[in-house]
Amino acid sequence: MSLVVVPFYQKRHKHFDQSYRNIQTRYLLDRYASKKQASSQSSSQRSLTERSSSKRASSQSSAEGMTCRLCAKRMSASEEEEVENENRYRSLAASYGEAKRQRFLSELAQLEENVQLARTQARNKLDKYFLEQTVADNLALERSSFEDRLSRAPEILVRLRSHTIWERMSVRLCFTVQGFPTPVVQWYKDGSLICQAGEPGKYRIESRYGVHTLEINRADFEDTATYSAVATNPHGQVSTNAAVVVRRYRGDEEPYHSVGLPIGLPLSSVIPYTHFDVQFLEKFGVTFRREGETVTLKCTLLVTPDLKRVQPRAEWYRDDVLLKESKWTKMFFGEGQASLSFSHLNKDDEGLYTLRIVSRGGVSDHSAFMFVRDADPLVTGAPGAPMDLQCHDANRDYVIVTWKPPNTTTESPVIGYFIDKCEVGTNNWVQCNDAPVKICKYPVTGLFEGRSYVFRVRAVNNAGISRPSRISDAVAALDPVDLRRLQAIHLEGEKEIVIYQDDLEGDVQIPGPPTNVQASEVSRNYVVLSWDPPSPRGKEPLMYFIEKSAVGSGSWQRVNAQTAVRSPRYAVFDLAEGKSYVFRVLSANKHGLSDPSEITPPIQAQDMIVVPSAPGRVLASRNTKTSVVVQWDRPKHEEDLLGYYVDCCVAGTNMWEPCNHKPIGYNRFVVHGLTTGEQYIFRVKAVNAVGTSENSQESEVIKVQAALTVPSHPYGITLLNCDGHSMTLGWKVPKFSGGSAIIGYYLDKREVHHKNWHEINSSPVKERILTVEGLTEGSLYEFKIAATNLAGIGQPSDPSEHFKCEAWTAPEPGPAYDLTFCEVRDTSLVILWKAPVYSGSSPVSGYFVDFKEEDSGEWKTTSEAATPNRYLKVCDLHQGKTYVFRVRAVNASGPGKPSDTSEPVLVEARPGTKEISAGVDEEGNIYLGFDCQEMTDASQFTWCKAYEEIADEERFEVHTEGDHSKLYFKNPDKIDIGTYSVSVSDTDGVSSSFVLDEEELERLMALSNEIKNPTIPLKSELAYEIFDKGQVRFWLQAEHLSPDANFRFIINDREVSDSETHRIKCDRSTGMIEMVMDRFTIENEGTYTVQIQDGKAKNQSSLVLIGDAFRAVLEEAEFQRKEFLRKQGPHFAEYLHWDVTEECEVRLICKVANTKRETVFKWLKDDVLYETETPPPDLEKGICELLIPKLSKKDHGEYKATLKDDRGQDVSVLEVAGKVYEDMILAMSRVCGASASPLKVLCTPEGIRLQCFMKYFTEEMKVSWYHKEAKISSSEHMRIGGSEEMAWLQICEPTEKDKGKYTFEIFDGKDNHQRSLDLSGQAFDEAYAEFQQLKPPVGSPSATPLFSIADRGKVIGGLPDVVTIMEGKTLNLTCTVFGNPDPEVVWFKNDKDIELSEHFSVKVEQSKYVSLTIKGVTAEDSGKYSINVKNKYGGEKIDVTVSVYKHGEKIPDISAPQQAKPKLIPASTSAD
């Protein structure tokens, strides 16, 4: 950058004071003064020494009279020695003093010479200064007189202007003021004086040539304010102000100006007188809506000054038409905003909307396009609604309606239109035309004079009819010529009257013929005739009749014979296309008919306009990240064009979509709403009233990217190191590269408070770090940087902070720099940085990362331990919050200086965020892939491992094509496990990462191996199937087999071929391969394998049939073969099974098949013919049944059903015992429980009996009795029993305790069937009274019951006398007891009662099955165990000896166990 020469009158003047002296001279004078002071101090010291010696001599002389002679002799000797020494010292001091004096004299001479030289130089400078001072005084005198003549108050020539800027940009406020003396300017922010020292580097105030500048560096949101400048001199004061609005940049806003449309807005006719400064704070953008929706376009404004009663004027334009309020649109302006609201959108509202704020200070405007799409059609495939409905040439009984056709890019073409009319004040729509009109113009006739009408139009195509267009404005059916016939006649004075011109024509009865008959409009469907009324016409109302005649026919035909025409216009329909006609018109009133008018020239019914030709070449160019500018050449025939429709298509899809939904009248259009990075093709078609042209040629494929511009400025200038003579700087890449790669950077420097910038490098620097040499130690410097690309050099950055040039000596490291962010998601992000250039006294060992919310004051550290990496993933952040970060490097001396605070980061995932995908290509290569549709020409993919750029070409290969990039692994191995990331430059932070762990790598390698070594996919592995005849089929099915595929069947490593024993076949169309073996024998045990090969692909499947698996197949094959043979004769289709009838009878059932008359059927039980009373079964019905009534244990046995004839025999067997018998009892319980009667009371001499009757009862059913929810066991007091018809409970000698609720329960295996009776209150009293009546009197023979000894308690199932068991096992002693009443059972060990616990447990079932269980027996459990069974009639006692031995010990030799012998317990003992 070139240097700017400063004019001489702007250079700083030097101030003459003591600093003008020569430095060397000052040094010599100081040295001379110091030496002079030293010599004076030495002379005074010498005089003090002589004075002390004289005192010492006088003291000695006074002491001599007091010494003895011996002492005097000694003293004389010592005095002589002392005098000699003193003389020697004085001679040495004299020689040293002389040498010192000579040296001083030489130095003094040199000093005097230097002083003389300094005086001479000083005198010369003083003389020069005196002359300059004299000249300056003379000039000051002249200047003061000149200033007095020029004195005037300050006057502002150029006022301040308001600015709106982006955050972190710089802004310069300038104004020009004149006055004499030169005014002093002070700057204010919202009324507060701006002080540069308060915020160093924030503000820079300059004054040059009367131009005063306030520069705000790196403005932030707090700098939004009103800035004022006040200029003051002794003659007056003036001021000016302006607003500065600082906006925060958001990703969806683009600081580039979009290409506008070629629309020129008209100048405003009325301009408010007051001067306003208008700034747009928020603007409406490109809007996309659909018909029928509502929308508001709004701008937020800052108007200065803000006057309540006076405001600038707001105007809204659509394209170039000034809008006014209507029932469709509402406008608002005030309170700092201007808005335009739409209550119901139609395609008529599509267009470029411009808001203009007009004042004396000029016009401020903003424009943006609004797109309105078609609403969903009423019928699928129907066209969109027509638009821009207009009414023309309205008259007494007709009007011409015009409209614009819809865009039918995605629908079939329009074949015509229907026009509807509605009289104002009604809602009755009437269709005006029977057949669709093919052109966008139609004359509507049949209107009633004086009435108002509105119209609408509907389009028609092959799919159906569209929605109606927006309703037109109301039109009155009046003749505009009537106003021309009015005439004003002036009377005396100022009076006048208005009369019709007809009143002056006299008495005209029959009107004259019309004149000037002509065809004002011709089409192939109709001709519109127009004429002038007759003159004179008379006072009576006129009517017209039109007649037509085909050329050459000589006959006339009246067109409107039924309806009179009152307007001088008429549309004639029903004309033959291609024929020529002539017309004439007759006028009529109530007096008669006029003569015909002159005949028109021949008129042929044909379209006067044709479909336009296709537009010419279409050129698409870049605009923004989501828009493209499309331009095209106009068509050769562009007469009567209504506009153009633009279509777009994603390249390669052939799916065209409309870009605009209303014809545009210019040949350039900005297509918005496109996908960034996508490729599009465009085409255009022209539109007129007849229809649309053919499509133009398609444009070249264009990728949606921002237009190529110069890059934005770099930022984040950081001082990284300083050695006292040079500084190392670092900075960040510009946020916008301008669409092209950045070539390099230019740097400028200047000392603080100096005005001129000096170029550092003449050629661009490619790296973003640079050491600036040749700096002055101790000085303050600031720097600015500009980036350059193919489009040129961008704007320079804001000046950096003030950096002092002093050497860094701190032991701690310097700051890290170049903080960047990637992978910003909803709750996390990854921060990266570069190591500090200055490492301090020891190497950097790690880093601390601090963060805080943007508006918070406290820094938080992500972790207590320093991270050794130069990246960190920060998690657990709050979505939607904005954070700032900094990094501190650490070495052995501790943490160093923190880095510059990063720019704020919004923690929120960008819409459409994509992640890295892992996959394998068609050749089996493993890759990581990433797509980015927001790329520009300057964008590049950067792949990293552990966030370090990958440079190992031996292991990795990067392949990028368009907006897709892949990282290939050449030799994938476990060393490739890690974190991989990718970032895309020149985008809004597009990045992603992928963790390749061991499991994912194994999956990819397996998939790669499958592709490199392909296998034939199988729908099913090798399996077997057994047919009805015992044949075994082995089969498998592949997904697909080509006709060239081959296979092999291998059994026990030996290939088998197709033969009678192994029938093999393959259906390649279905992929089915099978082998059928007719006879499967023991020799076929082994391994079965099928090998398939189809080209390079292979596969095999094996089936192992060995051991149990083979035996199961063999048995199944034999069974199926035997079944097949069995079914050749009479056989059982269903084998014997059983059920229980409703009568509680067990029924055995079987089904037979393939029988004949000679077939013999028999029932057998235990191989003995079972005689039944029922006749033999009818085998033709196929069902055989055997009923077993009242099932009991006597019915145990093996039941058989046999079939036999000359073809063979078959047998079906059912064993009725064990589990089958128990299931039958449960099934009978289910039937009996459901049919059981309520409990009934029967009184007997012994007590009260409760009875429950049922279809069948046996003691083997699981029944229970309950008294007050407590289960009842059979005893002397309460005996349980039953018969075949009932179950009963006998309460002997009932007492008050026996009152309560009694429940009988029978269990059927799933459910409990209960019957209850409340035996209390009156029921008990009545039963007890009846019992007392039946009870025999005491003393009678019947009162003493006779009991047999058989009723005493006894053990039926005996126990062994000796039991031997191993330690740790479980011992179970079980026996069956009997007694009436039920006996009491007690167990003893060594004649002592056994305490029940988890170790010892006793169980009694059905009052007769008793068991003692000892879990985990030990040696302590050895001994004698006894069971006592007793009731009131006596009982028995049985002893059992238990011997326990340890594991591994020899089993004791004991005799075989014998049945234990019971010991009788007499009744008297029992009674006790």
PDB file of C-alpha atoms in Angstrom, residues 558-762:
ATOM      1  CA  ARG A 558     -81.251  -9.524 -38.431  1.00  0.00           C
ATOM      2  CA  VAL A 559     -78.939 -10.500 -35.587  1.00  0.00           C
ATOM      3  CA  ASN A 560     -80.885  -9.158 -32.594  1.00  0.00           C
ATOM      4  CA  ALA A 561     -84.439  -9.703 -33.685  1.00  0.00           C
ATOM      5  CA  GLN A 562     -85.587 -10.699 -30.194  1.00  0.00           C
ATOM      6  CA  THR A 563     -83.609  -8.210 -28.125  1.00  0.00           C
ATOM      7  CA  ALA A 564     -83.160  -4.548 -28.817  1.00  0.00           C
ATOM      8  CA  VAL A 565     -79.715  -3.047 -28.327  1.00  0.00           C
ATOM      9  CA  ARG A 566     -79.487   0.231 -26.419  1.00  0.00           C
ATOM     10  CA  SER A 567     -75.708   0.729 -26.555  1.00  0.00           C
ATOM     11  CA  PRO A 568     -73.724   1.773 -29.636  1.00  0.00           C
ATOM     12  CA  ARG A 569     -71.714  -1.470 -29.188  1.00  0.00           C
ATOM     13  CA  TYR A 570     -72.682  -5.029 -29.931  1.00  0.00           C
ATOM     14  CA  ALA A 571     -70.907  -8.375 -30.110  1.00  0.00           C
ATOM     15  CA  VAL A 572     -72.091 -10.570 -32.995  1.00  0.00           C
ATOM     16  CA  PHE A 573     -71.624 -14.304 -32.369  1.00  0.00           C
ATOM     17  CA  ASP A 574     -72.423 -17.431 -34.421  1.00  0.00           C
ATOM     18  CA  LEU A 575     -70.213 -16.459 -37.353  1.00  0.00           C
ATOM     19  CA  ALA A 576     -68.758 -19.116 -39.588  1.00  0.00           C
ATOM     20  CA  GLU A 577     -65.015 -19.194 -39.226  1.00  0.00           C
ATOM     21  CA  GLY A 578     -63.252 -18.169 -42.418  1.00  0.00           C
ATOM     22  CA  LYS A 579     -66.302 -16.513 -44.058  1.00  0.00           C
ATOM     23  CA  SER A 580     -66.593 -12.794 -44.801  1.00  0.00           C
ATOM     24  CA  TYR A 581     -69.554 -10.761 -43.644  1.00  0.00           C
ATOM     25  CA  VAL A 582     -70.843  -7.231 -44.055  1.00  0.00           C
ATOM     26  CA  PHE A 583     -72.943  -5.440 -41.455  1.00  0.00           C
ATOM     27  CA  ARG A 584     -75.338  -2.526 -41.191  1.00  0.00           C
ATOM     28  CA  VAL A 585     -77.189  -0.969 -38.268  1.00  0.00           C
ATOM     29  CA  LEU A 586     -80.654   0.565 -38.023  1.00  0.00           C
ATOM     30  CA  SER A 587     -81.866   2.922 -35.288  1.00  0.00           C
ATOM     31  CA  ALA A 588     -85.447   2.955 -34.008  1.00  0.00           C
ATOM     32  CA  ASN A 589     -87.707   4.645 -31.513  1.00  0.00           C
ATOM     33  CA  LYS A 590     -91.419   4.515 -30.807  1.00  0.00           C
ATOM     34  CA  HIS A 591     -92.139   6.476 -33.963  1.00  0.00           C
ATOM     35  CA  GLY A 592     -90.450   4.139 -36.365  1.00  0.00           C
ATOM     36  CA  LEU A 593     -87.348   2.613 -37.864  1.00  0.00           C
ATOM     37  CA  SER A 594     -84.592   4.564 -39.579  1.00  0.00           C
ATOM     38  CA  ASP A 595     -82.940   3.787 -42.816  1.00  0.00           C
ATOM     39  CA  PRO A 596     -79.993   1.362 -42.689  1.00  0.00           C
ATOM     40  CA  SER A 597     -76.544   2.749 -42.068  1.00  0.00           C
ATOM     41  CA  GLU A 598     -73.796   2.456 -44.576  1.00  0.00           C
ATOM     42  CA  ILE A 599     -72.593  -1.088 -45.111  1.00  0.00           C
ATOM     43  CA  THR A 600     -69.278  -1.985 -43.487  1.00  0.00           C
ATOM     44  CA  PRO A 601     -66.400  -3.359 -45.524  1.00  0.00           C
ATOM     45  CA  PRO A 602     -66.228  -7.178 -45.594  1.00  0.00           C
ATOM     46  CA  ILE A 603     -65.148  -8.574 -42.227  1.00  0.00           C
ATOM     47  CA  GLN A 604     -63.816 -12.076 -41.747  1.00  0.00           C
ATOM     48  CA  ALA A 605     -64.209 -13.822 -38.345  1.00  0.00           C
ATOM     49  CA  GLN A 606     -60.677 -14.710 -37.386  1.00  0.00           C
ATOM     50  CA  ASP A 607     -58.228 -14.135 -34.597  1.00  0.00           C
ATOM     51  CA  MET A 608     -56.331 -10.943 -35.114  1.00  0.00           C
ATOM     52  CA  ILE A 609     -53.614 -11.963 -32.649  1.00  0.00           C
ATOM     53  CA  VAL A 610     -51.819 -15.291 -32.578  1.00  0.00           C
ATOM     54  CA  VAL A 611     -49.970 -17.293 -29.974  1.00  0.00           C
ATOM     55  CA  PRO A 612     -46.587 -15.634 -29.354  1.00  0.00           C
ATOM     56  CA  SER A 613     -43.376 -17.289 -30.430  1.00  0.00           C
ATOM     57  CA  ALA A 614     -41.087 -18.871 -27.858  1.00  0.00           C
ATOM     58  CA  PRO A 615     -38.621 -16.625 -26.033  1.00  0.00           C
ATOM     59  CA  GLY A 616     -34.988 -16.742 -27.113  1.00  0.00           C
ATOM     60  CA  ARG A 617     -31.873 -17.852 -25.285  1.00  0.00           C
ATOM     61  CA  VAL A 618     -32.249 -18.293 -21.510  1.00  0.00           C
ATOM     62  CA  LEU A 619     -29.286 -17.362 -19.340  1.00  0.00           C
ATOM     63  CA  ALA A 620     -29.121 -18.198 -15.618  1.00  0.00           C
ATOM     64  CA  SER A 621     -26.559 -16.607 -13.313  1.00  0.00           C
ATOM     65  CA  ARG A 622     -25.780 -16.764  -9.615  1.00  0.00           C
ATOM     66  CA  ASN A 623     -27.364 -14.427  -7.153  1.00  0.00           C
ATOM     67  CA  THR A 624     -27.503 -15.663  -3.544  1.00  0.00           C
ATOM     68  CA  LYS A 625     -27.349 -18.994  -1.752  1.00  0.00           C
ATOM     69  CA  THR A 626     -31.048 -19.612  -2.467  1.00  0.00           C
ATOM     70  CA  SER A 627     -31.782 -17.625  -5.634  1.00  0.00           C
ATOM     71  CA  VAL A 628     -30.773 -17.405  -9.291  1.00  0.00           C
ATOM     72  CA  VAL A 629     -31.176 -14.581 -11.804  1.00  0.00           C
ATOM     73  CA  VAL A 630     -32.810 -15.774 -15.043  1.00  0.00           C
ATOM     74  CA  GLN A 631     -32.660 -13.584 -18.178  1.00  0.00           C
ATOM     75  CA  TRP A 632     -33.901 -14.329 -21.663  1.00  0.00           C
ATOM     76  CA  ASP A 633     -34.259 -12.798 -25.088  1.00  0.00           C
ATOM     77  CA  ARG A 634     -37.696 -11.531 -25.988  1.00  0.00           C
ATOM     78  CA  PRO A 635     -39.663 -13.503 -28.626  1.00  0.00           C
ATOM     79  CA  LYS A 636     -39.574 -12.337 -32.225  1.00  0.00           C
ATOM     80  CA  HIS A 637     -43.332 -11.769 -32.214  1.00  0.00           C
ATOM     81  CA  GLU A 638     -44.182 -10.120 -28.931  1.00  0.00           C
ATOM     82  CA  GLU A 639     -47.325  -8.261 -29.880  1.00  0.00           C
ATOM     83  CA  ASP A 640     -49.941  -7.950 -27.135  1.00  0.00           C
ATOM     84  CA  LEU A 641     -47.833  -9.912 -24.646  1.00  0.00           C
ATOM     85  CA  LEU A 642     -49.243 -10.268 -21.146  1.00  0.00           C
ATOM     86  CA  GLY A 643     -45.946 -11.474 -19.711  1.00  0.00           C
ATOM     87  CA  TYR A 644     -43.800 -14.536 -19.155  1.00  0.00           C
ATOM     88  CA  TYR A 645     -43.871 -17.692 -17.055  1.00  0.00           C
ATOM     89  CA  VAL A 646     -40.584 -19.172 -15.779  1.00  0.00           C
ATOM     90  CA  ASP A 647     -40.232 -22.877 -14.943  1.00  0.00           C
ATOM     91  CA  CYS A 648     -37.410 -24.696 -13.161  1.00  0.00           C
ATOM     92  CA  CYS A 649     -36.338 -28.290 -12.879  1.00  0.00           C
ATOM     93  CA  VAL A 650     -33.747 -30.076 -10.781  1.00  0.00           C
ATOM     94  CA  ALA A 651     -31.140 -31.330 -13.216  1.00  0.00           C
ATOM     95  CA  GLY A 652     -31.715 -34.957 -14.137  1.00  0.00           C
ATOM     96  CA  THR A 653     -35.298 -35.259 -12.825  1.00  0.00           C
ATOM     97  CA  ASN A 654     -37.425 -33.795 -15.653  1.00  0.00           C
ATOM     98  CA  MET A 655     -39.952 -32.662 -13.021  1.00  0.00           C
ATOM     99  CA  TRP A 656     -40.774 -29.068 -13.896  1.00  0.00           C
ATOM    100  CA  GLU A 657     -42.190 -26.667 -11.352  1.00  0.00           C
ATOM    101  CA  PRO A 658     -43.497 -23.110 -11.896  1.00  0.00           C
ATOM    102  CA  CYS A 659     -41.294 -20.322 -10.550  1.00  0.00           C
ATOM    103  CA  ASN A 660     -43.910 -17.564 -10.854  1.00  0.00           C
ATOM    104  CA  HIS A 661     -47.670 -17.864 -10.794  1.00  0.00           C
ATOM    105  CA  LYS A 662     -48.523 -14.547 -12.384  1.00  0.00           C
ATOM    106  CA  PRO A 663     -47.066 -13.380 -15.701  1.00  0.00           C
ATOM    107  CA  ILE A 664     -44.141 -10.965 -15.345  1.00  0.00           C
ATOM    108  CA  GLY A 665     -43.781  -8.206 -17.897  1.00  0.00           C
ATOM    109  CA  TYR A 666     -39.971  -7.986 -18.065  1.00  0.00           C
ATOM    110  CA  ASN A 667     -37.346 -10.378 -19.376  1.00  0.00           C
ATOM    111  CA  ARG A 668     -35.376 -10.826 -16.178  1.00  0.00           C
ATOM    112  CA  PHE A 669     -36.525 -12.586 -13.036  1.00  0.00           C
ATOM    113  CA  VAL A 670     -34.986 -13.580  -9.708  1.00  0.00           C
ATOM    114  CA  VAL A 671     -36.056 -17.125  -8.826  1.00  0.00           C
ATOM    115  CA  HIS A 672     -36.071 -17.540  -5.045  1.00  0.00           C
ATOM    116  CA  GLY A 673     -36.592 -20.496  -2.727  1.00  0.00           C
ATOM    117  CA  LEU A 674     -34.048 -22.804  -4.374  1.00  0.00           C
ATOM    118  CA  THR A 675     -31.983 -25.389  -2.519  1.00  0.00           C
ATOM    119  CA  THR A 676     -28.396 -24.399  -1.863  1.00  0.00           C
ATOM    120  CA  GLY A 677     -25.943 -26.551  -3.782  1.00  0.00           C
ATOM    121  CA  GLU A 678     -28.633 -28.120  -5.998  1.00  0.00           C
ATOM    122  CA  GLN A 679     -28.357 -27.929  -9.788  1.00  0.00           C
ATOM    123  CA  TYR A 680     -31.258 -26.478 -11.788  1.00  0.00           C
ATOM    124  CA  ILE A 681     -32.403 -25.917 -15.368  1.00  0.00           C
ATOM    125  CA  PHE A 682     -34.742 -23.084 -16.402  1.00  0.00           C
ATOM    126  CA  ARG A 683     -37.087 -22.409 -19.304  1.00  0.00           C
ATOM    127  CA  VAL A 684     -39.472 -19.579 -20.188  1.00  0.00           C
ATOM    128  CA  LYS A 685     -42.730 -19.256 -22.118  1.00  0.00           C
ATOM    129  CA  ALA A 686     -44.505 -16.137 -23.314  1.00  0.00           C
ATOM    130  CA  VAL A 687     -48.196 -15.442 -22.607  1.00  0.00           C
ATOM    131  CA  ASN A 688     -50.834 -13.381 -24.392  1.00  0.00           C
ATOM    132  CA  ALA A 689     -54.627 -13.415 -24.559  1.00  0.00           C
ATOM    133  CA  VAL A 690     -54.657 -16.349 -26.997  1.00  0.00           C
ATOM    134  CA  GLY A 691     -52.494 -18.623 -24.877  1.00  0.00           C
ATOM    135  CA  THR A 692     -48.934 -19.542 -24.030  1.00  0.00           C
ATOM    136  CA  SER A 693     -46.045 -20.041 -26.424  1.00  0.00           C
ATOM    137  CA  GLU A 694     -43.893 -23.084 -26.796  1.00  0.00           C
ATOM    138  CA  ASN A 695     -41.258 -23.519 -24.107  1.00  0.00           C
ATOM    139  CA  SER A 696     -37.973 -21.798 -24.775  1.00  0.00           C
ATOM    140  CA  GLN A 697     -34.745 -23.696 -25.015  1.00  0.00           C
ATOM    141  CA  GLU A 698     -33.534 -24.885 -21.638  1.00  0.00           C
ATOM    142  CA  SER A 699     -30.799 -22.949 -19.898  1.00  0.00           C
ATOM    143  CA  GLU A 700     -27.444 -24.401 -18.999  1.00  0.00           C
ATOM    144  CA  VAL A 701     -27.296 -26.302 -15.739  1.00  0.00           C
ATOM    145  CA  ILE A 702     -26.483 -23.941 -12.877  1.00  0.00           C
ATOM    146  CA  LYS A 703     -25.579 -24.715  -9.309  1.00  0.00           C
ATOM    147  CA  VAL A 704     -27.267 -22.547  -6.690  1.00  0.00           C
ATOM    148  CA  GLN A 705     -24.470 -20.610  -5.016  1.00  0.00           C
ATOM    149  CA  ALA A 706     -23.799 -17.070  -3.941  1.00  0.00           C
ATOM    150  CA  ALA A 707     -22.460 -14.782  -6.649  1.00  0.00           C
ATOM    151  CA  LEU A 708     -18.702 -14.270  -6.847  1.00  0.00           C
ATOM    152  CA  THR A 709     -17.638 -11.225  -4.821  1.00  0.00           C
ATOM    153  CA  VAL A 710     -14.616 -10.035  -2.923  1.00  0.00           C
ATOM    154  CA  PRO A 711     -14.176 -11.696   0.469  1.00  0.00           C
ATOM    155  CA  SER A 712     -15.269 -10.094   3.700  1.00  0.00           C
ATOM    156  CA  HIS A 713     -12.669  -8.820   6.095  1.00  0.00           C
ATOM    157  CA  PRO A 714     -10.589 -11.115   8.327  1.00  0.00           C
ATOM    158  CA  TYR A 715     -11.083 -10.774  12.051  1.00  0.00           C
ATOM    159  CA  GLY A 716      -9.672 -11.898  15.395  1.00  0.00           C
ATOM    160  CA  ILE A 717      -6.214 -10.351  15.017  1.00  0.00           C
ATOM    161  CA  THR A 718      -4.137 -11.743  17.912  1.00  0.00           C
ATOM    162  CA  LEU A 719      -0.588 -11.053  19.136  1.00  0.00           C
ATOM    163  CA  LEU A 720       1.101 -14.441  19.469  1.00  0.00           C
ATOM    164  CA  ASN A 721       4.712 -13.501  20.343  1.00  0.00           C
ATOM    165  CA  CYS A 722       7.005 -10.516  20.641  1.00  0.00           C
ATOM    166  CA  ASP A 723      10.811 -10.335  21.093  1.00  0.00           C
ATOM    167  CA  GLY A 724      11.075  -6.542  21.377  1.00  0.00           C
ATOM    168  CA  HIS A 725      11.860  -5.957  17.701  1.00  0.00           C
ATOM    169  CA  SER A 726       9.192  -8.038  15.948  1.00  0.00           C
ATOM    170  CA  MET A 727       5.670  -9.253  16.536  1.00  0.00           C
ATOM    171  CA  THR A 728       4.021 -12.492  15.428  1.00  0.00           C
ATOM    172  CA  LEU A 729       0.374 -12.038  14.490  1.00  0.00           C
ATOM    173  CA  GLY A 730      -2.415 -14.505  13.807  1.00  0.00           C
ATOM    174  CA  TRP A 731      -5.951 -13.984  12.497  1.00  0.00           C
ATOM    175  CA  LYS A 732      -9.078 -15.832  11.419  1.00  0.00           C
ATOM    176  CA  VAL A 733     -10.405 -16.521   7.958  1.00  0.00           C
ATOM    177  CA  PRO A 734     -13.102 -14.177   6.638  1.00  0.00           C
ATOM    178  CA  LYS A 735     -16.614 -15.405   7.290  1.00  0.00           C
ATOM    179  CA  PHE A 736     -17.462 -15.037   3.585  1.00  0.00           C
ATOM    180  CA  SER A 737     -14.946 -15.964   0.930  1.00  0.00           C
ATOM    181  CA  GLY A 738     -17.015 -14.321  -1.808  1.00  0.00           C
ATOM    182  CA  GLY A 739     -17.549 -17.613  -3.631  1.00  0.00           C
ATOM    183  CA  SER A 740     -13.887 -18.052  -4.594  1.00  0.00           C
ATOM    184  CA  ALA A 741     -10.868 -19.422  -2.772  1.00  0.00           C
ATOM    185  CA  ILE A 742      -8.875 -16.840  -0.827  1.00  0.00           C
ATOM    186  CA  ILE A 743      -5.514 -16.258  -2.470  1.00  0.00           C
ATOM    187  CA  GLY A 744      -3.824 -14.480   0.426  1.00  0.00           C
ATOM    188  CA  TYR A 745      -3.771 -11.539   2.802  1.00  0.00           C
ATOM    189  CA  TYR A 746      -2.357  -8.008   2.867  1.00  0.00           C
ATOM    190  CA  LEU A 747      -1.293  -6.417   6.155  1.00  0.00           C
ATOM    191  CA  ASP A 748      -0.871  -2.770   7.126  1.00  0.00           C
ATOM    192  CA  LYS A 749       0.536  -1.287  10.325  1.00  0.00           C
ATOM    193  CA  ARG A 750       0.841   2.025  12.048  1.00  0.00           C
ATOM    194  CA  GLU A 751       1.919   3.352  15.376  1.00  0.00           C
ATOM    195  CA  VAL A 752      -0.868   4.358  17.711  1.00  0.00           C
ATOM    196  CA  HIS A 753      -1.988   7.971  17.226  1.00  0.00           C
ATOM    197  CA  HIS A 754      -0.300   8.093  13.820  1.00  0.00           C
ATOM    198  CA  LYS A 755      -2.593   8.717  10.903  1.00  0.00           C
ATOM    199  CA  ASN A 756      -0.781   6.940   8.087  1.00  0.00           C
ATOM    200  CA  TRP A 757      -0.914   3.207   7.479  1.00  0.00           C
ATOM    201  CA  HIS A 758       2.215   1.489   6.178  1.00  0.00           C
ATOM    202  CA  GLU A 759       2.212  -1.559   3.978  1.00  0.00           C
ATOM    203  CA  ILE A 760       3.838  -4.644   5.511  1.00  0.00           C
ATOM    204  CA  ASN A 761       3.797  -7.070   2.585  1.00  0.00           C
ATOM    205  CA  SER A 762       3.555  -6.198  -1.101  1.00  0.00           C
TER     206      SER A 762
END
